[in-house]
Coordinates of C-alpha atoms in Angstrom, one line a residue:
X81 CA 122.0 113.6 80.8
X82 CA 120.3 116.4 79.1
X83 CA 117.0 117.6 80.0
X84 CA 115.7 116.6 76.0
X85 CA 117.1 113.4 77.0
X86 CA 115.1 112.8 80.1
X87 CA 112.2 114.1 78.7
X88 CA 111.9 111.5 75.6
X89 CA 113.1 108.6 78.4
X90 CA 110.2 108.8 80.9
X91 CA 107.7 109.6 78.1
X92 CA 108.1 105.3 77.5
X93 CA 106.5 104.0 80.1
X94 CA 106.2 100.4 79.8
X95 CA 108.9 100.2 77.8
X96 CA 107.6 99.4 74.3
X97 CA 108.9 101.6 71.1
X98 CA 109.0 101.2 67.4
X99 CA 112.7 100.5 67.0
X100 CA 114.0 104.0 67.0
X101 CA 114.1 104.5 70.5
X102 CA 116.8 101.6 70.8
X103 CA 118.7 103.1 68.0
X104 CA 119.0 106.6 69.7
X105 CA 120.0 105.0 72.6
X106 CA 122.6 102.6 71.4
X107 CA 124.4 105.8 69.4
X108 CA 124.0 107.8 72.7
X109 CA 121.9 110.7 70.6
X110 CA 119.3 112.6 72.6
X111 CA 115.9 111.2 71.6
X112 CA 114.1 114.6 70.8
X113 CA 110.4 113.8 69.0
X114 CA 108.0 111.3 69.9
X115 CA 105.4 110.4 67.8
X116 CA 101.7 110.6 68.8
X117 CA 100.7 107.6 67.8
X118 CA 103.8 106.2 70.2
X119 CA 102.5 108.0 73.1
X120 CA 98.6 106.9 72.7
X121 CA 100.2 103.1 72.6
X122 CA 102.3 103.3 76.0
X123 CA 100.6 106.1 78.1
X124 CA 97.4 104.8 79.7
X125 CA 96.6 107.3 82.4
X126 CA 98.4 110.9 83.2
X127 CA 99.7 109.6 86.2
X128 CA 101.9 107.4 84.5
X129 CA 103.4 110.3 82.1
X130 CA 106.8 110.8 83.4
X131 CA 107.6 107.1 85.0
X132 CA 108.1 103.5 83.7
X133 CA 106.1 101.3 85.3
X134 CA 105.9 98.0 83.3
X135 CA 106.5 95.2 85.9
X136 CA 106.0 97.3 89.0
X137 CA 105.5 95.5 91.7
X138 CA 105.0 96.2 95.7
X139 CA 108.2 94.9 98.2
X140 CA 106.4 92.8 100.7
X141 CA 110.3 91.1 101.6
X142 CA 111.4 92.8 105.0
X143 CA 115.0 91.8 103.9
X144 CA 114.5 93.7 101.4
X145 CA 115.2 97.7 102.8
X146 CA 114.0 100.7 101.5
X147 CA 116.3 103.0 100.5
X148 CA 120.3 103.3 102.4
X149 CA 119.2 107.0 103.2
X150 CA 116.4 106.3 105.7
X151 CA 117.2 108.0 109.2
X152 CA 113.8 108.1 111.9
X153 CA 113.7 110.7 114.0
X154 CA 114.7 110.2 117.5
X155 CA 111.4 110.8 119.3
X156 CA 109.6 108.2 117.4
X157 CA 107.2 110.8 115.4
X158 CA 108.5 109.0 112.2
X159 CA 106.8 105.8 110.4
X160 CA 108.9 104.1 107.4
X161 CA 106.0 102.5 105.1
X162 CA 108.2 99.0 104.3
X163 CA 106.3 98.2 101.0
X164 CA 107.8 99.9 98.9
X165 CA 106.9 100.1 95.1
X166 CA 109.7 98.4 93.5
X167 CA 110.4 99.7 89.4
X168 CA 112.4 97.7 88.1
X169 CA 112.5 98.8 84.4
X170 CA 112.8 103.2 85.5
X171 CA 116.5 104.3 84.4
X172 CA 115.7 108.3 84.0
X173 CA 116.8 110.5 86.7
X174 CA 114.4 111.4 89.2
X175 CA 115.3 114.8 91.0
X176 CA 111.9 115.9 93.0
X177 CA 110.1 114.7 95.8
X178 CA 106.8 114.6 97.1
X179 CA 104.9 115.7 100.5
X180 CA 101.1 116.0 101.3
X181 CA 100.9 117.7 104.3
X182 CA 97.8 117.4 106.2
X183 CA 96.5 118.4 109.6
X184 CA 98.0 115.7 111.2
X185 CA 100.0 113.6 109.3
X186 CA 102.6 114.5 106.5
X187 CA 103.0 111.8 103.9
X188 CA 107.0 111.8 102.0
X189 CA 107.0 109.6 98.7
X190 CA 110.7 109.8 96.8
X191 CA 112.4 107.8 94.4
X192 CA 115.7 105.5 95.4
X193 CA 118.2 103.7 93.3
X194 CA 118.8 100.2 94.7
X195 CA 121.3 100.1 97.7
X196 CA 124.3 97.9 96.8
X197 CA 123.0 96.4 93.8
X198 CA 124.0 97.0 89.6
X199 CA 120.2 96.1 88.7
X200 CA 118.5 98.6 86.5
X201 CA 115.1 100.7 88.0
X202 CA 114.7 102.1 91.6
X203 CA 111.7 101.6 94.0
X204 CA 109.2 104.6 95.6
X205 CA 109.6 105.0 99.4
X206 CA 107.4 105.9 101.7
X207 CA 107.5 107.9 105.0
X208 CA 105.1 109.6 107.1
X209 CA 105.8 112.0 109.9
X210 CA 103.4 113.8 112.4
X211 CA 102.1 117.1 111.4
X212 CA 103.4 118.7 114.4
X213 CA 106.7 117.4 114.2
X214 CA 106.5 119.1 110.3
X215 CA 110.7 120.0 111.2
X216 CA 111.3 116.4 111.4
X217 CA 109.9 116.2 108.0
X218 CA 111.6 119.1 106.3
X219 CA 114.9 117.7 108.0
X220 CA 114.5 114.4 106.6
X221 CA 113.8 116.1 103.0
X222 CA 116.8 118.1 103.6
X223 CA 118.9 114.5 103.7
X224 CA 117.2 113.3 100.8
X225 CA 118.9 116.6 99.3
X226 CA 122.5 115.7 100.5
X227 CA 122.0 112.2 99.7
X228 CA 120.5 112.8 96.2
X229 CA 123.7 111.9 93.9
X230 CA 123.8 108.2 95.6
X231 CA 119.7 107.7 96.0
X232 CA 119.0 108.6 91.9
X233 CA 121.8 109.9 90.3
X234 CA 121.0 113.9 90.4
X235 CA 122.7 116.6 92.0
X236 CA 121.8 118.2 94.8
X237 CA 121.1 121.6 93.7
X238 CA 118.4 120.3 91.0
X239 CA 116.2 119.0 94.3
X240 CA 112.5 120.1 93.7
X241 CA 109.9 119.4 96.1
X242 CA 106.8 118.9 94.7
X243 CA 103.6 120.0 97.7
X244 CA 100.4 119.1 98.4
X245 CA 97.5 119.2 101.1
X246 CA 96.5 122.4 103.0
X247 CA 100.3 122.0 104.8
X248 CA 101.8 123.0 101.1
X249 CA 100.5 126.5 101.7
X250 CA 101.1 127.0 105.5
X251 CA 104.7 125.7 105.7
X252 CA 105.6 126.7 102.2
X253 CA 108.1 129.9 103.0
X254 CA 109.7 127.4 105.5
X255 CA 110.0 124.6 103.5
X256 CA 111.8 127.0 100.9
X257 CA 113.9 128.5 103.1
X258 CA 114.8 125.5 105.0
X259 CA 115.8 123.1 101.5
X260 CA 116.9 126.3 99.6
X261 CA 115.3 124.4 96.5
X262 CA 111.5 125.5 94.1
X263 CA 108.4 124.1 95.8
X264 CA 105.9 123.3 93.8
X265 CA 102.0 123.3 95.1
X266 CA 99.9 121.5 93.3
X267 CA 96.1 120.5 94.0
X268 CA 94.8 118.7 96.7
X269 CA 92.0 117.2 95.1
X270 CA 93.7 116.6 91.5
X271 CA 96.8 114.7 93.6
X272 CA 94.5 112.0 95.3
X273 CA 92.9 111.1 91.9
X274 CA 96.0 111.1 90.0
X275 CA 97.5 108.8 92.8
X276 CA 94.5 106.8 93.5
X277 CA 94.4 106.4 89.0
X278 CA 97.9 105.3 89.4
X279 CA 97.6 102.6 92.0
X280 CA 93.9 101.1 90.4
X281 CA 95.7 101.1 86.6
X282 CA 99.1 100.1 87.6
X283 CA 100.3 98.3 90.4
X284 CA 99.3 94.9 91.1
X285 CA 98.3 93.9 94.8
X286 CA 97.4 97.3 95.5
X287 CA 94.0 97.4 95.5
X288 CA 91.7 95.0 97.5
X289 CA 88.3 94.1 99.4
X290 CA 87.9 93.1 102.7
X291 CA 85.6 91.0 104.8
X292 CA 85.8 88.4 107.9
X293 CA 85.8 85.5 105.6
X294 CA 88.0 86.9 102.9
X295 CA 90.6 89.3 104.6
X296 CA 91.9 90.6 101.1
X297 CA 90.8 89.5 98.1
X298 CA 93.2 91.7 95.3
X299 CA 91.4 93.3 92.2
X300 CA 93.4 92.8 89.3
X301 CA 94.7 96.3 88.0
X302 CA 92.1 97.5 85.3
X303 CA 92.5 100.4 82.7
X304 CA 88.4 100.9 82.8
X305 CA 87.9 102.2 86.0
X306 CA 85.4 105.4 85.9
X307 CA 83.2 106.4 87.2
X308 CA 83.8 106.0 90.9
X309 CA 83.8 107.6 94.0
X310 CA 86.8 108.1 96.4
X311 CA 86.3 108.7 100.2
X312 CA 89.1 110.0 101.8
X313 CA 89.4 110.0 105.5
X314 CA 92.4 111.8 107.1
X315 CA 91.6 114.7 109.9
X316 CA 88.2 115.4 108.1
X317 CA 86.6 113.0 105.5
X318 CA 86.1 114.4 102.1
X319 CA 83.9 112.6 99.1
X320 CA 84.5 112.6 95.2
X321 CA 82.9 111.9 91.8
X322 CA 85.8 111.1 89.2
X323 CA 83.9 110.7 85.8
X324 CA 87.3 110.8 84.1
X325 CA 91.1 111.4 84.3
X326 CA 91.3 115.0 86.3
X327 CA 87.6 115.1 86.2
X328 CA 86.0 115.3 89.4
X329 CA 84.1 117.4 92.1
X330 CA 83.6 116.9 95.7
X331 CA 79.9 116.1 96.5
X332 CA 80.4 116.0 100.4
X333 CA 82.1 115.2 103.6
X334 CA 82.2 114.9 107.1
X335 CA 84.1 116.7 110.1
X336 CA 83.8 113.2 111.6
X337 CA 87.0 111.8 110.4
X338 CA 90.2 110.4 111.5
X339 CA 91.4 114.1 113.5
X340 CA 87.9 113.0 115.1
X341 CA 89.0 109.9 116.3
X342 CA 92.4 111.1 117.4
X343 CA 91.5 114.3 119.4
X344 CA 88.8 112.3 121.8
X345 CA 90.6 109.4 122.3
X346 CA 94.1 112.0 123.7
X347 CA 91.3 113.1 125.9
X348 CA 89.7 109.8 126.7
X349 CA 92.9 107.2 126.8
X350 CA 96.3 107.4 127.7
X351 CA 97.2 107.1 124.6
X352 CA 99.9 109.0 122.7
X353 CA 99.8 108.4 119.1
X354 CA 97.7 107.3 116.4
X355 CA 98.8 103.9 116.1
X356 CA 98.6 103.5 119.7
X357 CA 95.1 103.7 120.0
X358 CA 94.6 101.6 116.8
X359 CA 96.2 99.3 118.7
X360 CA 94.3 99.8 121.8
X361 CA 91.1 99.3 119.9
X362 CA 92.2 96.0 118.3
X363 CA 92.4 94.8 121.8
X364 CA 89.3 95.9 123.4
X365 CA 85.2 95.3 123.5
X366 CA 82.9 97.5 122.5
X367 CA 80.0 96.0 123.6
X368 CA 81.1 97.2 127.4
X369 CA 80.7 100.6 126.3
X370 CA 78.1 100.3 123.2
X371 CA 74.4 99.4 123.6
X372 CA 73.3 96.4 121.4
X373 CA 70.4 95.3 119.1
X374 CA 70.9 92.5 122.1
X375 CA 71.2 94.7 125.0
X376 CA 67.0 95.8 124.1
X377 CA 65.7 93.1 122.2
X378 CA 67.7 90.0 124.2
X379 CA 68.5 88.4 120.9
X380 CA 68.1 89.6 116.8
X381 CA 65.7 91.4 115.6
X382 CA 65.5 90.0 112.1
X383 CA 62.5 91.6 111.0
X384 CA 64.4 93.8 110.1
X385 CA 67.7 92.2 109.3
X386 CA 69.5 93.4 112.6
X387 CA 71.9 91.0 114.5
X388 CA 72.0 90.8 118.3
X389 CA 76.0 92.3 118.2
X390 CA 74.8 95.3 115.6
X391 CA 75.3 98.7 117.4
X392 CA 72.2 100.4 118.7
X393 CA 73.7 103.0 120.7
X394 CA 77.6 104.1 120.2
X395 CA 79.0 104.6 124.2
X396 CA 74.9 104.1 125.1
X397 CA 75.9 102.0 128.3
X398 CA 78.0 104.8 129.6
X399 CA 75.3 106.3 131.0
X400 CA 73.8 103.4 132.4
X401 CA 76.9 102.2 134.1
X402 CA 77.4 105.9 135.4
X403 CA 74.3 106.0 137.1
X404 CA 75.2 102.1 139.3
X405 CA 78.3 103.8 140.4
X406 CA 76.2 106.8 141.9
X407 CA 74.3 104.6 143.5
X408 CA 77.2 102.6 144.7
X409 CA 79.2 105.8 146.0
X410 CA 75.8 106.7 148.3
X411 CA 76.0 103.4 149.1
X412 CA 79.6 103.9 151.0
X413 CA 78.8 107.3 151.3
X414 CA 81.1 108.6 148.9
X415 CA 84.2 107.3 150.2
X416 CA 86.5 104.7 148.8
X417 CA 88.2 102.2 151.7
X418 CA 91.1 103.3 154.0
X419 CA 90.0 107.1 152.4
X420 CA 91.2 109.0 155.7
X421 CA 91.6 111.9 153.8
X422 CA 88.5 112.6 152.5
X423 CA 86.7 111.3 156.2
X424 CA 88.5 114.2 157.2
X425 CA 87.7 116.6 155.4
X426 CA 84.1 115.9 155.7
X427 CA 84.2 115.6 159.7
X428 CA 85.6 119.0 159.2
X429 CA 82.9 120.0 157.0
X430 CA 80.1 119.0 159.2
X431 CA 81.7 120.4 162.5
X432 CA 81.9 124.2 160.9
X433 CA 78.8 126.1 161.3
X434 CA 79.5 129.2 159.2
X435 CA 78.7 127.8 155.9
X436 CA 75.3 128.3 154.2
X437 CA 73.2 125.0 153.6
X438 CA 73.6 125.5 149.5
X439 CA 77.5 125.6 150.6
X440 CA 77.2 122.4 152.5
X441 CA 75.0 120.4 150.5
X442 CA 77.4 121.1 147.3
X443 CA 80.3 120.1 149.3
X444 CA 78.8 117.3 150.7
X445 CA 78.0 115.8 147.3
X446 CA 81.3 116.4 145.9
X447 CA 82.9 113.3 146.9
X448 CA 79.8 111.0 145.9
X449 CA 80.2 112.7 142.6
X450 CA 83.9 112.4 142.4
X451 CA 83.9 108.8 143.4
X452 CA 80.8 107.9 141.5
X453 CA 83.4 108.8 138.3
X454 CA 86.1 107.1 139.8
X455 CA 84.0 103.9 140.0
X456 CA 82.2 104.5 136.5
X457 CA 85.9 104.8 134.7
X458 CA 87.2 101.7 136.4
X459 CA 84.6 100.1 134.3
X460 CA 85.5 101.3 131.0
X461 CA 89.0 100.0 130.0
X462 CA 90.7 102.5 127.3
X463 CA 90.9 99.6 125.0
X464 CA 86.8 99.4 125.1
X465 CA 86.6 103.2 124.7
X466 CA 89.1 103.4 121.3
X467 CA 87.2 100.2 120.4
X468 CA 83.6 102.2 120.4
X469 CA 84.6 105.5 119.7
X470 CA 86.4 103.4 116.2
X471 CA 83.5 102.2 115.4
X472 CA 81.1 105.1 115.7
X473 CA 83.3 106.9 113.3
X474 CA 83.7 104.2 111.4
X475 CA 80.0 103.2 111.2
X476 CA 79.1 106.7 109.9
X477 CA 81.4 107.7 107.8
X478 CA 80.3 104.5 106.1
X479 CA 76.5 105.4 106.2
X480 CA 77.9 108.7 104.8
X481 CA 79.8 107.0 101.8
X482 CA 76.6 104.9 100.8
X483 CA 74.3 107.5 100.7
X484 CA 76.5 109.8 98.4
X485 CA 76.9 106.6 96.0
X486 CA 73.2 106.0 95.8
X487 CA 72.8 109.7 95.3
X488 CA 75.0 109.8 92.4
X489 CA 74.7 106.1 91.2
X490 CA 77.8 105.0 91.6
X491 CA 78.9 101.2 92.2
X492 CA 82.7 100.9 93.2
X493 CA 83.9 103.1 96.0
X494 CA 87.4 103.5 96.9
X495 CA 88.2 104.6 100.8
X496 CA 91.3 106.3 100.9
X497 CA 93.8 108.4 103.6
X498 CA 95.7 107.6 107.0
X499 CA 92.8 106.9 109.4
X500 CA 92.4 103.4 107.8
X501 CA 96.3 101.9 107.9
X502 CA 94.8 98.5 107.7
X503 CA 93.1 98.4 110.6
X504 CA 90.8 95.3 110.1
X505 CA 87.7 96.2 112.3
X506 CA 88.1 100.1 110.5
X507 CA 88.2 97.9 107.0
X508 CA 85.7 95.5 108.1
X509 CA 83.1 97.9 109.2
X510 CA 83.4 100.6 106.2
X511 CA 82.7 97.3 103.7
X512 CA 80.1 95.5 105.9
X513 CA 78.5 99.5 106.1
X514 CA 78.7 99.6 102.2
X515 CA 77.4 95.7 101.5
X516 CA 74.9 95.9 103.9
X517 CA 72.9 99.6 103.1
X518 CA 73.3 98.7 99.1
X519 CA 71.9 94.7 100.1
X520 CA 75.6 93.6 98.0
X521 CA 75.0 95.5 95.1
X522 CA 78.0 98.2 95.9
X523 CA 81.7 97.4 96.5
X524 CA 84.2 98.9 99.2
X525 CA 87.7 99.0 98.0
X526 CA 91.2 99.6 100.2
X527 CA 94.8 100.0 99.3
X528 CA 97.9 99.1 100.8
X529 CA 99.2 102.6 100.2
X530 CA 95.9 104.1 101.3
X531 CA 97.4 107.6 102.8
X532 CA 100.1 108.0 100.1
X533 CA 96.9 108.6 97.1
X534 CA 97.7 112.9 97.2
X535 CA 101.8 112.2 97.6
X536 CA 102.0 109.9 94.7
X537 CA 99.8 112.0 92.6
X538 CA 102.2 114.8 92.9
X539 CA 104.6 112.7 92.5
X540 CA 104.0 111.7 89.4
X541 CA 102.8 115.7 88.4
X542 CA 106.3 116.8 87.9
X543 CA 107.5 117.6 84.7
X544 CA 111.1 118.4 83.7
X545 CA 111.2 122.3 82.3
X546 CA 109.6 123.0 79.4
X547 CA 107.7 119.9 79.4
X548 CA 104.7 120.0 76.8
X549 CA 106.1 123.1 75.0
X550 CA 104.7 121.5 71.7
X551 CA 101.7 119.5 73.2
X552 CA 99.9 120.4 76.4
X553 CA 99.1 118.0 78.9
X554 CA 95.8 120.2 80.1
X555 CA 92.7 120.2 79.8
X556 CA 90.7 120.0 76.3
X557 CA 94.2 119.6 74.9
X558 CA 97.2 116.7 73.7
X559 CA 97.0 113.9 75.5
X560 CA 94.4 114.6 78.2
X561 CA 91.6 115.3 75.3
X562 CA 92.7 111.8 73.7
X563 CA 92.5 110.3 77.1
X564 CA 89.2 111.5 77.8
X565 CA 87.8 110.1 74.0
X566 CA 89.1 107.3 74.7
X567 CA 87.4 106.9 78.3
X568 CA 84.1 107.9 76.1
X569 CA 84.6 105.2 73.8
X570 CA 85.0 102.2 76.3
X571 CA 81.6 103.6 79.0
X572 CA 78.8 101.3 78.3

């Protein structure tokens, strides 16, 4: 297939022509002009340039595999994202990939042909692999490479890998080296709104709200969608404006993000990965660690609208708690039953003379101290700790995201990136933040694909060589300037 070919091909996207796309296809000719009016009338979004996307639909079947070429890695540092996005009516050749590497997670979205089956269109896959484990990543992309002929029809050698996040930049040369194939780096910032356009505009079951009553309630996909803000949370949390297709800025942020979450919780819980300790938290009580409207008030305070469970103090009992057990520890002077060793080392203590009294009062108090911890952690199960420590990241990242929507007037916020993966009490206490500070008058809104939004917007930035030669897709320019009119005409 030539690359004129492809070009006019994935310019269709939802498959509607004026009769002379069917005739160049039937004759086999290489379609080589589209007409403007043709493009204005099937391109609704720039995400949506260079794929077909009428019909698409998200895989929830989990008979239903994603693609044959699918290896995990054998330490587990791999996570196969089952739903894919299945498209059924895409027949051009797809040779790139995409990655967003972050600073702790590196999200892979690629484009399969149906395993054993003759049915037209492919799906999108989606895989995720530990920032640290980044080789696992490049060695999956490496198969994707070998495996491309069977997964899409291209050949190996015309492999490009189209990069994102701050990883693009720092594991570019190895990338390169590694696939032997172009890298391409494209904008952080530009990728999550061109993915997060994509997902709103296109793909039905996507998008959703959450609460207690209503787990998730889908929004039907809509073509008028700005302004709105999108708050990403992945190892940091960054906030955006988007006024427009490609027309945003960041208006703020927090450290405070999911990196946040993660780093504490290796120091705090046994656990090992991510996932773990969403796991761990799903399980576990936060009011054992948290202090309560309850805990000071010994029921609601509704004066001012605050429940008897609402969070007065994130880990506030710790201290508390801490405290008992030093009492408790003087109690049994410092020693836990049958603790010979320790009774001997302070008989030894007291029977040596030579020491100075600072010496032996700080020695003396080292057990009490050490068993006064001992005692205070057996009282704090690592499923209560993720619990809290969830929702004090949770609960002001939330706070956060309301404030910067009141600042810029802005009604419909999206929350986007890996820390959510539909957790429901991380999901549950963004939206209850965001209903509660605006008194209903503001919307949160999740995705299934939350973490994928700067993947699939690179993704779908790739354009075949000398793409746009006789109309630019920038800005002020072709397309983008008609997109942008017509985003003027339909504002209120």
């Amino acid at each position: 297939m030539s690359e004129d070919h492809y070009q006019a091909e994935v310019a269709i996207v939802d498959g509607e022509d004026d009769g002379k796309t069917v005739a160049a296809q039937a004759t086999g000719r290489p379609r080589t002009v589209t007409s403007t009016a043709e493009i204005d009338s099937t391109i609704i979004h720039p995400g949506s340039v260079r794929i077909n996307v009428k019909g698409a639909f998200i895989v929830d079947t989990p008979e239903q595999p994603g693609t044959p070429a699918n290896p995990t890695s054998p330490g587990g540092n791999s996570y196969h994202e089952t739903k894919d996005i299945r498209l059924p009516n895409h027949t051009a050749v797809v040779s790139h990939i995409a990655v967003d590497i972050g600073g702790s997670l590196a999200k892979l979205v690629y484009f399969s042909r149906e395993a054993h089956s003759t049915d037209p269109g492919g799906r999108l896959n989606f895989q995720s692999f530990e920032t640290d484990r980044i080789d696992d990543c490049i060695e999956f992309m490496r198969h994707l490479k070998d495996k491309q002929l069977a997964l899409n029809g291209s050949r190996p050698g015309e492999l490009c890998v189209m990069a994102t996040g701050g990883g693009a930049y720092k594991y570019y040369d190895r990338i390169r080296q590694r696939l032997g194939v172009d890298v391409l780096r494209e904008d952080e910032m530009e990728c999550l709104i061109i993915g997060l356009d994509f997902f709103i505009t296109e793909i039905p079951r996507e998008v959703f709200t959450y609460s207690e009553t209503d787990p998730m309630h889908f929004a039907s996909p809509n073509a008028n969608i700005y302004p709105y803000m999108l708050v990403n949370i992945g190892s940091g949390v960054s906030i955006l404006k988007v006024s427009g297709p490609r027309t945003f800025e960041r208006v703020g942020g927090t450290s405070l993000g999911g990196g946040t979450l993660w780093g504490l919780l290796s120091l705090l819980t046994p656990a090992e990965s991510f996932d773990e300790m969403l796991d761990m938290a799903a399980h576990g009580d936060n009011a054992k660690v948290d202090m309560l409207v309850g805990d000071i008030y010994g029921t609601d305070y509704n004066k001012i609208g605050l429940k008897s469970t609402t969070i007065a103090s994130s880990f506030g009992k710790v201290f508390r708690m801490k405290r008992e057990a030093e009492h408790e520890a003087e109690d049994t002077g410092g020693l836990a039953n049958g603790d010979d060793q320790n009774r001997r080392q302070q008989q030894q203590q007291s029977s040596e003379g030579t020491t100075s009294s600072t010496c032996c009062s700080h020695a003396q108090h080292r057990p009490t101290s050490s068993r006064a911890s001992e005692i205070a952690r057996s009282r704090f199960s690592s499923a209560d700790i993720s619990r809290s420590l969830l929702y004090a990241i949770s609960n002001n990242i939330g706070q956060i995201a309301y404030l910067q929507s009141q600042v810029h007037g802005l009604s419909r916020i999206y929350f986007g990136g890996s820390f959510i993966r539909g957790h429901p009490q991380t999901m549950n206490t963004l939206s209850y933040a965001i209903k509660f500070w605006s008194k209903g008058e503001k919307q949160a809104y999740f995705l299934r694909h939350e973490g994928y939004l700067g993947a699939v917007g690179a993704f779908l930035k790739h354009q075949p060589r000398n793409w746009g030669r006789r109309g630019s897709f920038e800005e002020g320019q072709g397309l983008e300037e008609r997109l942008r009119v017509r985003t003027e005409e339909n504002a209120p």
